[in-house]
Amino acid sequence: MKFRPCIDIHNGKVKQIVGGSLLDEGGFAQENFVSRQSADFFAALYRDKGLSGGHIILLNPPKSEFYEKTRAQAFAALREFPGGFQVGGGINPETAGEYLDAGASHVIVTSYIFQDGTLYYDRLRELERAVSRERLVLDLSCRKRDSSYYIVTDRWQKYTDVILNEETIERLSGYCGELLVHAVDVEGKAMGIEEEVASLLGRSCRIPVTYAGGVHSFEDLKKLRELGEGRVDVTIGSALDLFGGAMRFEEVLSFIDGEKKNNLSH
């Protein structure tokens, strides 16, 4: 299990929000934390700690009045730590190259490959051709409905008709280098992880995968390690002291480092 840092940008500011609260209209989101620091501050911190493989997520749609401010923050972070981040939010075959050229290691995509809730493989193949499989991350963030977890798009506002299960993970893994999964129902709520999602990722994923959502204690990290069979990486948002939470950043790094050493000794 690796720690993957995050920089979530909304309305031109680094924030932590309640995931299910996002609305495109008016740039609304229920905020847990709004940083006084800009995105490049966090990028420099993560760079100095050697924490590559993190995520920059743009939480405004391209049509938003705040989009250009949000994009500017993302590019500033990439300049501070070239090759250190994956970037998601409004990615399509045309915009993907801008972020890769600016220093992103990968681009993260969900909404582009769906239309009206349906997955279009021609769009997925188009993206794969544009950026290569190795540099494409599919965000399969999900919400529970009728006892199943459905992939959601458009900043987690729209349900698709695709259920996140072992078959879906196996099929889509053939088109990308990594997966990112936010358990949206607990995202930003610091109330514990979605154990069903963590377990599914642990037993199904054969490529790198990062889980996000609900982590608020070191017990959650232990549980994620067990359910994810040590193969599922983690990102922590609202619970981290960098974003106003109780989990100390340095202690999280020490915990993860200790887990690595324990695994090597076995």
Tab-separated table of C-alpha atoms in Angstrom:
chain	number	residue	atom	x	y	z
A	1	MET	CA	0.000	0.000	0.000
A	2	LYS	CA	1.325	3.412	-0.997
A	3	PHE	CA	0.188	6.853	0.071
A	4	ARG	CA	-0.987	8.943	-2.886
A	5	PRO	CA	-1.245	12.661	-2.075
A	6	CYS	CA	-4.024	14.775	-3.506
A	7	ILE	CA	-4.668	18.361	-4.555
A	8	ASP	CA	-8.378	18.995	-5.141
A	9	ILE	CA	-9.067	22.363	-6.771
A	10	HIS	CA	-12.485	24.036	-6.810
A	11	ASN	CA	-13.293	27.621	-7.797
A	12	GLY	CA	-9.560	28.306	-8.054
A	13	LYS	CA	-8.764	27.194	-4.500
A	14	VAL	CA	-7.357	24.038	-2.926
A	15	LYS	CA	-10.245	22.501	-0.998
A	16	GLN	CA	-11.647	19.424	0.617
A	17	ILE	CA	-15.354	18.979	-0.029
A	18	VAL	CA	-18.145	16.522	0.632
A	19	GLY	CA	-18.003	14.541	-2.614
A	20	GLY	CA	-21.721	14.078	-3.150
A	21	SER	CA	-22.451	17.784	-2.659
A	22	LEU	CA	-20.939	19.121	-5.889
A	23	LEU	CA	-23.215	21.134	-8.159
A	24	ASP	CA	-22.047	22.664	-11.420
A	25	GLU	CA	-24.528	25.514	-11.152
A	26	GLY	CA	-22.984	28.398	-9.264
A	27	GLY	CA	-19.845	26.385	-8.459
A	28	PHE	CA	-21.454	25.081	-5.257
A	29	ALA	CA	-19.947	22.468	-2.959
A	30	GLN	CA	-20.221	21.740	0.731
A	31	GLU	CA	-16.757	22.626	1.996
A	32	ASN	CA	-14.800	20.862	4.714
A	33	PHE	CA	-11.659	22.921	4.262
A	34	VAL	CA	-10.435	25.791	2.101
A	35	SER	CA	-6.680	26.281	2.086
A	36	ARG	CA	-4.946	29.630	2.283
A	37	GLN	CA	-2.104	27.998	0.371
A	38	SER	CA	-2.073	27.597	-3.395
A	39	ALA	CA	-1.680	24.321	-5.259
A	40	ASP	CA	2.036	24.827	-5.898
A	41	PHE	CA	2.667	24.953	-2.128
A	42	PHE	CA	1.282	21.434	-1.737
A	43	ALA	CA	3.101	20.273	-4.864
A	44	ALA	CA	6.407	21.441	-3.411
A	45	LEU	CA	5.660	19.703	-0.106
A	46	TYR	CA	4.877	16.404	-1.821
A	47	ARG	CA	7.936	16.761	-4.076
A	48	ASP	CA	10.218	17.312	-1.103
A	49	LYS	CA	8.794	14.170	0.552
A	50	GLY	CA	9.307	12.137	-2.619
A	51	LEU	CA	5.577	11.445	-2.963
A	52	SER	CA	4.996	10.936	-6.670
A	53	GLY	CA	1.882	9.392	-8.160
A	54	GLY	CA	-0.558	11.804	-6.520
A	55	HIS	CA	-3.695	13.270	-8.035
A	56	ILE	CA	-4.647	16.783	-9.056
A	57	ILE	CA	-8.418	16.926	-9.522
A	58	LEU	CA	-10.134	19.899	-11.172
A	59	LEU	CA	-13.615	20.053	-9.669
A	60	ASN	CA	-15.070	22.704	-11.990
A	61	PRO	CA	-16.425	21.845	-15.443
A	62	PRO	CA	-14.968	23.627	-18.481
A	63	LYS	CA	-18.108	25.772	-18.793
A	64	SER	CA	-17.695	27.135	-15.248
A	65	GLU	CA	-16.757	30.765	-14.690
A	66	PHE	CA	-14.122	29.469	-12.258
A	67	TYR	CA	-12.578	26.946	-14.640
A	68	GLU	CA	-9.635	29.046	-15.817
A	69	LYS	CA	-8.633	29.873	-12.232
A	70	THR	CA	-8.816	26.197	-11.365
A	71	ARG	CA	-6.736	25.258	-14.412
A	72	ALA	CA	-4.132	27.874	-13.540
A	73	GLN	CA	-3.724	26.308	-10.097
A	74	ALA	CA	-3.274	22.868	-11.667
A	75	PHE	CA	-0.583	24.088	-14.062
A	76	ALA	CA	1.231	25.852	-11.218
A	77	ALA	CA	1.360	22.570	-9.286
A	78	LEU	CA	2.677	20.709	-12.331
A	79	ARG	CA	5.450	23.260	-12.785
A	80	GLU	CA	6.483	22.753	-9.156
A	81	PHE	CA	6.624	18.950	-9.417
A	82	PRO	CA	6.963	17.784	-13.042
A	83	GLY	CA	6.181	14.102	-13.406
A	84	GLY	CA	4.783	13.925	-9.877
A	85	PHE	CA	1.061	14.088	-10.538
A	86	GLN	CA	-1.794	12.588	-12.441
A	87	VAL	CA	-4.427	15.143	-13.533
A	88	GLY	CA	-8.173	14.674	-13.855
A	89	GLY	CA	-11.196	16.843	-14.553
A	90	GLY	CA	-12.486	17.752	-18.016
A	91	ILE	CA	-9.967	15.509	-19.769
A	92	ASN	CA	-10.575	14.617	-23.415
A	93	PRO	CA	-8.229	13.700	-26.306
A	94	GLU	CA	-7.612	17.389	-27.030
A	95	THR	CA	-6.903	18.602	-23.482
A	96	ALA	CA	-4.981	15.516	-22.360
A	97	GLY	CA	-1.892	16.541	-24.296
A	98	GLU	CA	-1.799	19.957	-22.625
A	99	TYR	CA	-1.479	18.415	-19.183
A	100	LEU	CA	1.012	15.765	-20.260
A	101	ASP	CA	3.149	18.404	-21.978
A	102	ALA	CA	2.935	20.529	-18.811
A	103	GLY	CA	4.385	17.721	-16.705
A	104	ALA	CA	1.529	15.397	-15.747
A	105	SER	CA	2.607	11.765	-15.580
A	106	HIS	CA	-0.918	10.526	-16.446
A	107	VAL	CA	-4.368	11.872	-17.186
A	108	ILE	CA	-7.453	10.674	-15.291
A	109	VAL	CA	-10.691	10.193	-17.196
A	110	THR	CA	-14.293	9.241	-16.535
A	111	SER	CA	-16.913	11.531	-18.015
A	112	TYR	CA	-15.509	11.660	-21.567
A	113	ILE	CA	-16.019	7.943	-22.153
A	114	PHE	CA	-19.684	8.062	-21.091
A	115	GLN	CA	-22.693	9.661	-22.768
A	116	ASP	CA	-26.132	9.601	-21.194
A	117	GLY	CA	-24.890	7.043	-18.707
A	118	THR	CA	-23.597	4.586	-21.303
A	119	LEU	CA	-19.962	3.597	-21.772
A	120	TYR	CA	-18.715	4.143	-25.321
A	121	TYR	CA	-15.704	2.023	-26.144
A	122	ASP	CA	-14.894	4.034	-29.256
A	123	ARG	CA	-14.272	7.043	-26.992
A	124	LEU	CA	-12.172	4.929	-24.656
A	125	ARG	CA	-10.063	3.614	-27.539
A	126	GLU	CA	-9.687	7.160	-28.870
A	127	LEU	CA	-8.255	8.261	-25.536
A	128	GLU	CA	-6.001	5.237	-25.364
A	129	ARG	CA	-4.592	6.113	-28.782
A	130	ALA	CA	-4.167	9.774	-27.830
A	131	VAL	CA	-2.209	9.276	-24.612
A	132	SER	CA	-1.201	5.565	-24.600
A	133	ARG	CA	-2.552	2.939	-22.257
A	134	GLU	CA	0.340	3.405	-19.813
A	135	ARG	CA	-0.480	7.093	-19.202
A	136	LEU	CA	-4.240	6.706	-18.917
A	137	VAL	CA	-5.960	6.373	-15.533
A	138	LEU	CA	-9.639	5.466	-15.434
A	139	ASP	CA	-11.593	6.968	-12.556
A	140	LEU	CA	-14.264	4.413	-11.677
A	141	SER	CA	-15.710	6.371	-8.763
A	142	CYS	CA	-18.963	4.903	-7.567
A	143	ARG	CA	-22.121	5.360	-5.500
A	144	LYS	CA	-24.405	2.695	-4.114
A	145	ARG	CA	-27.916	2.256	-5.470
A	146	ASP	CA	-30.191	-0.779	-5.152
A	147	SER	CA	-27.449	-2.796	-3.429
A	148	SER	CA	-24.919	-2.273	-6.269
A	149	TYR	CA	-22.152	0.263	-6.801
A	150	TYR	CA	-22.633	2.241	-10.004
A	151	ILE	CA	-19.917	4.293	-11.694
A	152	VAL	CA	-20.787	7.996	-11.540
A	153	THR	CA	-19.621	10.805	-13.824
A	154	ASP	CA	-19.712	14.591	-14.187
A	155	ARG	CA	-18.138	15.359	-10.840
A	156	TRP	CA	-20.038	12.418	-9.291
A	157	GLN	CA	-23.456	13.892	-10.082
A	158	LYS	CA	-24.692	11.431	-12.723
A	159	TYR	CA	-25.201	7.688	-12.425
A	160	THR	CA	-24.162	5.507	-15.348
A	161	ASP	CA	-25.620	2.117	-16.203
A	162	VAL	CA	-22.272	0.440	-15.435
A	163	ILE	CA	-21.948	-1.491	-12.178
A	164	LEU	CA	-18.509	-1.582	-10.587
A	165	ASN	CA	-17.806	-5.299	-10.186
A	166	GLU	CA	-15.064	-7.810	-10.948
A	167	GLU	CA	-16.074	-8.129	-14.603
A	168	THR	CA	-16.064	-4.360	-15.162
A	169	ILE	CA	-12.684	-3.954	-13.479
A	170	GLU	CA	-11.125	-6.758	-15.521
A	171	ARG	CA	-12.526	-5.442	-18.788
A	172	LEU	CA	-11.574	-1.790	-18.296
A	173	SER	CA	-8.131	-2.594	-16.914
A	174	GLY	CA	-7.166	-3.638	-20.418
A	175	TYR	CA	-7.407	-0.034	-21.590
A	176	CYS	CA	-5.434	1.810	-18.916
A	177	GLY	CA	-2.362	1.775	-16.710
A	178	GLU	CA	-4.085	2.525	-13.397
A	179	LEU	CA	-7.469	2.871	-11.718
A	180	LEU	CA	-8.707	5.487	-9.267
A	181	VAL	CA	-11.858	4.823	-7.246
A	182	HIS	CA	-13.596	7.340	-4.998
A	183	ALA	CA	-16.267	5.826	-2.785
A	184	VAL	CA	-18.419	8.913	-3.256
A	185	ASP	CA	-21.014	8.220	-0.571
A	186	VAL	CA	-18.327	8.597	2.117
A	187	GLU	CA	-16.020	10.991	0.264
A	188	GLY	CA	-15.200	13.994	2.448
A	189	LYS	CA	-17.193	12.688	5.407
A	190	ALA	CA	-14.326	11.103	7.415
A	191	MET	CA	-16.667	8.374	8.624
A	192	GLY	CA	-14.813	5.215	7.662
A	193	ILE	CA	-14.070	3.451	4.409
A	194	GLU	CA	-16.539	1.633	2.153
A	195	GLU	CA	-15.462	-1.876	3.017
A	196	GLU	CA	-17.290	-3.508	0.104
A	197	VAL	CA	-15.478	-1.271	-2.374
A	198	ALA	CA	-12.080	-1.838	-0.744
A	199	SER	CA	-12.594	-5.602	-0.746
A	200	LEU	CA	-13.681	-5.585	-4.392
A	201	LEU	CA	-10.560	-3.682	-5.414
A	202	GLY	CA	-8.302	-5.966	-3.413
A	203	ARG	CA	-9.530	-9.177	-4.975
A	204	SER	CA	-10.119	-7.858	-8.511
A	205	CYS	CA	-7.426	-5.359	-9.492
A	206	ARG	CA	-4.319	-6.565	-11.266
A	207	ILE	CA	-3.057	-3.102	-12.148
A	208	PRO	CA	-2.257	-0.260	-9.707
A	209	VAL	CA	-5.378	1.130	-8.034
A	210	THR	CA	-5.966	3.935	-5.556
A	211	TYR	CA	-8.886	4.068	-3.137
A	212	ALA	CA	-10.306	7.364	-1.827
A	213	GLY	CA	-13.146	8.048	0.553
A	214	GLY	CA	-13.885	8.048	4.258
A	215	VAL	CA	-10.414	7.382	5.676
A	216	HIS	CA	-10.313	9.124	9.070
A	217	SER	CA	-8.069	7.005	11.307
A	218	PHE	CA	-5.118	4.649	11.300
A	219	GLU	CA	-7.587	1.832	11.937
A	220	ASP	CA	-9.096	2.673	8.554
A	221	LEU	CA	-5.654	2.347	6.980
A	222	LYS	CA	-5.162	-1.052	8.616
A	223	LYS	CA	-8.578	-2.170	7.431
A	224	LEU	CA	-7.887	-0.956	3.883
A	225	ARG	CA	-4.579	-2.816	3.860
A	226	GLU	CA	-6.302	-6.033	4.918
A	227	LEU	CA	-9.331	-5.759	2.641
A	228	GLY	CA	-7.173	-4.542	-0.248
A	229	GLU	CA	-4.719	-7.399	0.306
A	230	GLY	CA	-1.880	-4.869	0.399
A	231	ARG	CA	-2.374	-4.012	-3.279
A	232	VAL	CA	-4.663	-0.990	-2.930
A	233	ASP	CA	-3.047	2.441	-2.546
A	234	VAL	CA	-4.732	5.195	-0.552
A	235	THR	CA	-5.329	8.908	-0.684
A	236	ILE	CA	-6.514	10.896	2.340
A	237	GLY	CA	-8.283	14.226	2.127
A	238	SER	CA	-10.372	15.863	4.840
A	239	ALA	CA	-8.953	13.712	7.652
A	240	LEU	CA	-5.363	14.855	7.006
A	241	ASP	CA	-4.000	17.682	9.150
A	242	LEU	CA	-2.870	19.485	5.984
A	243	PHE	CA	-6.571	19.941	5.269
A	244	GLY	CA	-7.838	20.570	8.773
A	245	GLY	CA	-8.171	16.948	9.920
A	246	ALA	CA	-6.785	15.001	12.858
A	247	MET	CA	-4.432	12.577	11.070
A	248	ARG	CA	-0.913	14.001	11.072
A	249	PHE	CA	0.709	13.972	7.649
A	250	GLU	CA	4.094	12.864	9.018
A	251	GLU	CA	2.497	10.041	11.028
A	252	VAL	CA	0.661	8.802	7.940
A	253	LEU	CA	3.946	8.671	6.026
A	254	SER	CA	5.603	6.817	8.901
A	255	PHE	CA	2.722	4.346	9.080
A	256	ILE	CA	2.863	3.614	5.348
A	257	ASP	CA	6.657	3.329	5.465
A	258	GLY	CA	6.343	0.879	8.354
A	259	GLU	CA	3.865	-1.187	6.381
A	260	LYS	CA	6.311	-1.401	3.467
A	261	LYS	CA	9.131	-2.560	5.745
A	262	ASN	CA	6.886	-5.189	7.372
A	263	ASN	CA	5.918	-6.537	3.958
A	264	LEU	CA	9.555	-6.715	2.861
A	265	SER	CA	10.533	-8.577	6.028
A	266	HIS	CA	7.903	-11.204	5.306
